[in-house]
Short mmCIF file of C-alpha atoms in Angstrom, two decimals:
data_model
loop_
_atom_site.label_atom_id
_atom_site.label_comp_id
_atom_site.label_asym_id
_atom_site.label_seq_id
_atom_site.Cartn_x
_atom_site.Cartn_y
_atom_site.Cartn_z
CA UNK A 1 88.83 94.19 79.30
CA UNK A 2 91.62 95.30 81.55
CA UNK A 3 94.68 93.84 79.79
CA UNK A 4 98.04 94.35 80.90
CA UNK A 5 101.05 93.83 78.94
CA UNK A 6 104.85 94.08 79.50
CA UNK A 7 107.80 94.60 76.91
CA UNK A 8 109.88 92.85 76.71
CA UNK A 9 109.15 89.10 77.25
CA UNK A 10 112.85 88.71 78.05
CA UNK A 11 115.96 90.81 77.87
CA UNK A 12 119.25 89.62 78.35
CA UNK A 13 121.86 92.64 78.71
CA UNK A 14 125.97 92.87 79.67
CA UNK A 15 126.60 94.25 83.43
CA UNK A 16 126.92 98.27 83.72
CA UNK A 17 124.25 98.54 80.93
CA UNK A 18 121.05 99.89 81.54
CA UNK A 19 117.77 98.34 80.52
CA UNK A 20 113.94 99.85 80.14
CA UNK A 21 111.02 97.36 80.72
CA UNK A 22 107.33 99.09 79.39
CA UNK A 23 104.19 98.11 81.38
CA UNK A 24 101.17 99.19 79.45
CA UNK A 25 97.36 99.44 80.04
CA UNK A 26 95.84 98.74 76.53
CA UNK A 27 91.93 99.08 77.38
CA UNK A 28 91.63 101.15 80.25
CA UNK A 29 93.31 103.93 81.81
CA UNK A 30 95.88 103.40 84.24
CA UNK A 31 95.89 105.75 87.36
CA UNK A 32 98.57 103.49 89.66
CA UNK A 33 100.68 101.27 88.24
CA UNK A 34 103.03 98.68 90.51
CA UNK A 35 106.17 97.28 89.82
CA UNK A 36 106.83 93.86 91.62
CA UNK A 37 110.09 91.51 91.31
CA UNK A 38 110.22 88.10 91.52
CA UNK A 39 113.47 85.88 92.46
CA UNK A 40 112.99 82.18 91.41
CA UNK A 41 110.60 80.03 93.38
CA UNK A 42 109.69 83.39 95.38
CA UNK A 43 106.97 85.31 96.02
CA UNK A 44 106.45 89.13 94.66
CA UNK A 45 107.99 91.65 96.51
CA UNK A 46 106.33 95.45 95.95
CA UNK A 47 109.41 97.75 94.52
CA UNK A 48 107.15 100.77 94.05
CA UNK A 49 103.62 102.23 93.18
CA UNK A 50 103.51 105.11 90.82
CA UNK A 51 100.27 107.73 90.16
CA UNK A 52 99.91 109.25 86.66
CA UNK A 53 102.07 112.57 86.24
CA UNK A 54 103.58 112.01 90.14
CA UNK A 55 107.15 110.58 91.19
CA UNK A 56 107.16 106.96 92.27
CA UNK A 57 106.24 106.01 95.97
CA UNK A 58 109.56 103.23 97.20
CA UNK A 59 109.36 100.69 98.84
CA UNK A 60 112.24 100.73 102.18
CA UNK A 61 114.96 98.67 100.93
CA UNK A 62 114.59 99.95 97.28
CA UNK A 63 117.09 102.18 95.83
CA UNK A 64 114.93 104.90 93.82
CA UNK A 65 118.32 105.52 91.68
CA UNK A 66 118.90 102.16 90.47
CA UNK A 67 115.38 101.64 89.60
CA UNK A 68 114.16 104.86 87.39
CA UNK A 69 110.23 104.09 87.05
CA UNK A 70 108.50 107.14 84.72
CA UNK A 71 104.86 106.92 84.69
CA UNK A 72 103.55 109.88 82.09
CA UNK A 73 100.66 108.92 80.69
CA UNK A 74 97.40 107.14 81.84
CA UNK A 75 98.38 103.96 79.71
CA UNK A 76 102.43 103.35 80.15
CA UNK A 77 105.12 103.36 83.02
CA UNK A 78 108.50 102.08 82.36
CA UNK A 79 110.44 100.67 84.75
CA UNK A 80 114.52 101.61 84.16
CA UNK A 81 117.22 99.21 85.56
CA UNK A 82 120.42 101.28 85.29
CA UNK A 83 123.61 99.86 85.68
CA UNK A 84 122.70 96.79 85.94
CA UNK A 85 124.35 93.76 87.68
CA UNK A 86 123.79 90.16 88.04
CA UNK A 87 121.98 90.42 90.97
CA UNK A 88 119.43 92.42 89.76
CA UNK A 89 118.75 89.39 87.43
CA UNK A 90 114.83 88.88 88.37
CA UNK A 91 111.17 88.38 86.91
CA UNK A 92 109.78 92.15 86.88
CA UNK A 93 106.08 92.04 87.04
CA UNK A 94 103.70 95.16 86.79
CA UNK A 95 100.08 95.74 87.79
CA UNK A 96 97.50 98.96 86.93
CA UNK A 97 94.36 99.37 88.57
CA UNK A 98 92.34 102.35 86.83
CA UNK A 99 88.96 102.83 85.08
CA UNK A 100 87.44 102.72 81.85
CA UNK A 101 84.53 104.99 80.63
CA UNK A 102 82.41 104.06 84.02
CA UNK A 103 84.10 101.36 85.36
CA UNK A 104 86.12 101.98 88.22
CA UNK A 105 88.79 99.06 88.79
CA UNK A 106 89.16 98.78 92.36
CA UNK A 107 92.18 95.49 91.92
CA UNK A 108 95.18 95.25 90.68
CA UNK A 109 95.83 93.75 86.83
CA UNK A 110 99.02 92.04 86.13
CA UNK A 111 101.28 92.08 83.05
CA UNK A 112 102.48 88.87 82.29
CA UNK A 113 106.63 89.73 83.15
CA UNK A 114 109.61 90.62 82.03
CA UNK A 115 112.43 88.12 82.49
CA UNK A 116 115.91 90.15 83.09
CA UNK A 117 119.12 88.02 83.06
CA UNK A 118 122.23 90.54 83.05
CA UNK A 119 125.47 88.45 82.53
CA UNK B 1 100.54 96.13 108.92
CA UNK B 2 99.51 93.40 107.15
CA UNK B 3 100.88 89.95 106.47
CA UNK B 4 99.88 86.67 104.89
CA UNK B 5 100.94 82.86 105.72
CA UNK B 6 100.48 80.50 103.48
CA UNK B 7 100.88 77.36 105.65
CA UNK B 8 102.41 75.09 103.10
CA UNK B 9 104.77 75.70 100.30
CA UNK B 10 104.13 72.40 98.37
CA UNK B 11 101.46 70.60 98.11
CA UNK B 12 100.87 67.14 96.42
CA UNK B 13 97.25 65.81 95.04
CA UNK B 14 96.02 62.99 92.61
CA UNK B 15 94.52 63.78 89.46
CA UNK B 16 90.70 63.85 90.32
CA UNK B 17 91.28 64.16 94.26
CA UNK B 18 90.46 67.82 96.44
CA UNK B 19 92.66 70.42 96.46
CA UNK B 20 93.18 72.68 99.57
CA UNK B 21 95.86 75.68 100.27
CA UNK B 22 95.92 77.28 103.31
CA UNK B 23 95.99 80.67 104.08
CA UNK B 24 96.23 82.60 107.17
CA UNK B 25 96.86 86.62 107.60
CA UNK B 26 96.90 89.45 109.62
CA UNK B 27 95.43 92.87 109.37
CA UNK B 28 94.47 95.91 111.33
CA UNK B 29 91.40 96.05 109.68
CA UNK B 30 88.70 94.49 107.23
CA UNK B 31 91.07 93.24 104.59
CA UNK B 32 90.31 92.67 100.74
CA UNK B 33 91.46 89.07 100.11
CA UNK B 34 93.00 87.31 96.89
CA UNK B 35 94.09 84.33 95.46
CA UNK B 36 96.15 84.47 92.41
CA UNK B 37 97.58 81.43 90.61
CA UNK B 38 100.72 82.31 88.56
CA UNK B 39 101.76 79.30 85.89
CA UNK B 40 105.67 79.31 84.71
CA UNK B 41 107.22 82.41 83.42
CA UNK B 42 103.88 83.66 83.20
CA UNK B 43 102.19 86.47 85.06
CA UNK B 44 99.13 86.40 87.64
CA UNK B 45 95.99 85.18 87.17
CA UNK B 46 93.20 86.18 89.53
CA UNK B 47 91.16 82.88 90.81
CA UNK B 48 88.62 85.20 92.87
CA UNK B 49 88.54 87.74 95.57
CA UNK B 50 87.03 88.31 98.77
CA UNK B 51 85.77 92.12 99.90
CA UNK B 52 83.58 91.98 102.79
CA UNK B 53 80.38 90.52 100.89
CA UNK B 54 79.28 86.78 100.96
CA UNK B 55 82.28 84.59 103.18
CA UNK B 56 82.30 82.44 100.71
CA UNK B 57 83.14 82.74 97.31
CA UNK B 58 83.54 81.18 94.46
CA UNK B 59 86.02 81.95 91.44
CA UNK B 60 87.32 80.63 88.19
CA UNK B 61 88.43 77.36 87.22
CA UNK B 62 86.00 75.54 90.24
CA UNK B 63 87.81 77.40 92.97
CA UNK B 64 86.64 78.08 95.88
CA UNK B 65 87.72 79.86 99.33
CA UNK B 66 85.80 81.17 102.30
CA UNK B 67 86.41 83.70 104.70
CA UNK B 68 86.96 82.90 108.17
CA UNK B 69 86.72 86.00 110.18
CA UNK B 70 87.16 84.12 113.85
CA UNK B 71 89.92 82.32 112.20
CA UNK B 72 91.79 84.94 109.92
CA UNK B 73 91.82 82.28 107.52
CA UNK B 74 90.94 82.49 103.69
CA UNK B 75 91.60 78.76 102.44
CA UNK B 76 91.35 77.81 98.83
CA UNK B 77 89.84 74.69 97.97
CA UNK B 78 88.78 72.58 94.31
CA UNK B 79 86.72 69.43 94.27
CA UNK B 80 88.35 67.95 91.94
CA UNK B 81 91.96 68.51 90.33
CA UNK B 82 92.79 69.09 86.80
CA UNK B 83 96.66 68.58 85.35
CA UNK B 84 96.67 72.17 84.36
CA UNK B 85 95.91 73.17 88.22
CA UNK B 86 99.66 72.23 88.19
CA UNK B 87 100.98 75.89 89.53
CA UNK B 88 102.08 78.62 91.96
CA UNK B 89 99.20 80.09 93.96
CA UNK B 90 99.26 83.07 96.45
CA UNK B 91 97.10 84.41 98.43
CA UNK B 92 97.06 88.14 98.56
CA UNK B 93 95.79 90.78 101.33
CA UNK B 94 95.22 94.15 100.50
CA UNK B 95 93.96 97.28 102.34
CA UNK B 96 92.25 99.97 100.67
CA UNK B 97 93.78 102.73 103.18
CA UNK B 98 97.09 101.49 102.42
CA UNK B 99 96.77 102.10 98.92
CA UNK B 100 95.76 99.03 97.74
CA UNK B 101 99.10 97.81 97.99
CA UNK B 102 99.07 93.96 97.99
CA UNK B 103 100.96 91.71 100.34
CA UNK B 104 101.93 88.57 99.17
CA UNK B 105 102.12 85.40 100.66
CA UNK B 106 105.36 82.78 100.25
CA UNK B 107 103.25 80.82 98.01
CA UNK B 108 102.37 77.34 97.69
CA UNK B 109 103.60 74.94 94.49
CA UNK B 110 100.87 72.36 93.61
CA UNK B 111 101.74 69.07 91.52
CA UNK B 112 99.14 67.48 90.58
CA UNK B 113 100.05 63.61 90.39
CA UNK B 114 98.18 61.67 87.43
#
């Protein structure tokens, strides 16, 4: 229990475009999702946390226009990258934490990433 | 606030010889600790967790780490290394009354030598 997956694997997209990554719970029920990025042979860096049916909680440094994240059901957030330019080239990683009938899941599960090269 | 070290960013070991990652953080109060391993272009993997019950504990894989209150440490260690221990690994603090928001160490790259 308490998979996490991401879609797409990889997406490779022309600068100015804008691209959606999907972060969904597929056996339990996602009340906070996460959205991380990655730069090569860094650490994760917390972008945002999002509650079901609420507007996404930034992190400083983070611009909330750039990075559109929609979280409307219990089981998918996106995560929109508009206009996007080379330097937002990254790994995007998400994590839920939620519950499932009467489990409570009190850590974070991760999706496996979403590599974004924009040329 | 809350913060992690992880003391090394590469470590080294022979196929067969212990492991050991260091970990030191810092936190207002009685953190929840991780350790996450993270292979290429793949995503996180929890090893095992620490929150506030037995100091030591013991995860997958034949990891290990123990919780040093005195010495805000949180070390991971393996007996014995494998080839596929060949990875990223973080350790993680997280506060409950921050909304479980993680912190992330720098990480620490482990080769494993055969």
């Amino acid at each position: 229990g308490a998979v996490v997956s991401q879609h797409p694997s990889w997406v490779i997209c022309k600068s100015g475009t804008s691209v959606k990554i999907e972060c969904r719970s597929l056996d339990f029920q996602a009340t906070t999702m996460f959205w991380y990025r990655q730069f090569p042979k860094q650490s994760l860096m917390l972008m945002a946390t999002s509650n079901e049916g609420s507007k996404a909680t930034y992190e400083q440094g983070v611009e909330k226009d750039k990075f559109l994240i929609n979280h409307a059901s219990l089981t998918l957030s996106t995560l929109t990258v508009t206009s996007a330019h080379p330097e937002d080239s990254s790994f995007y990683i998400c994590s839920a934490m939620g519950s499932s009938g009467q489990s409570t899941y009190n850590e974070q599960f991760f999706g496996p990433g979403t590599r974004l090269t924009v040329l | 606030a809350q913060s992690v070290t992880q003391l090394d960013s590469h470590v080294s070991v022979s196929e067969g010889t212990p492991v050991l990652l260091r970990c030191n953080y810092s936190s207002s109060y009685s953190p929840s600790l991780f350790w996450y391993v993270q292979h290429p272009n793949k995503g996180l993997q929890l090893l095992l967790k620490y929150t506030s019950a037995a100091t030591l504990v013991k995860g997958i894989n034949g990891f290990e780490a123990e919780f040093k209150k005195s010495e805000t440490s949180f070390h991971l260690t393996k007996p014995s290394a494998h080839m596929s221990d060949a990875a990223e690994y973080f350790c993680v603090v997280s506060r409950k009354a921050a909304g479980n928001k993680l912190t992330f160490g720098g990480g620490t790259r482990v080769l494993v030598k055969p």
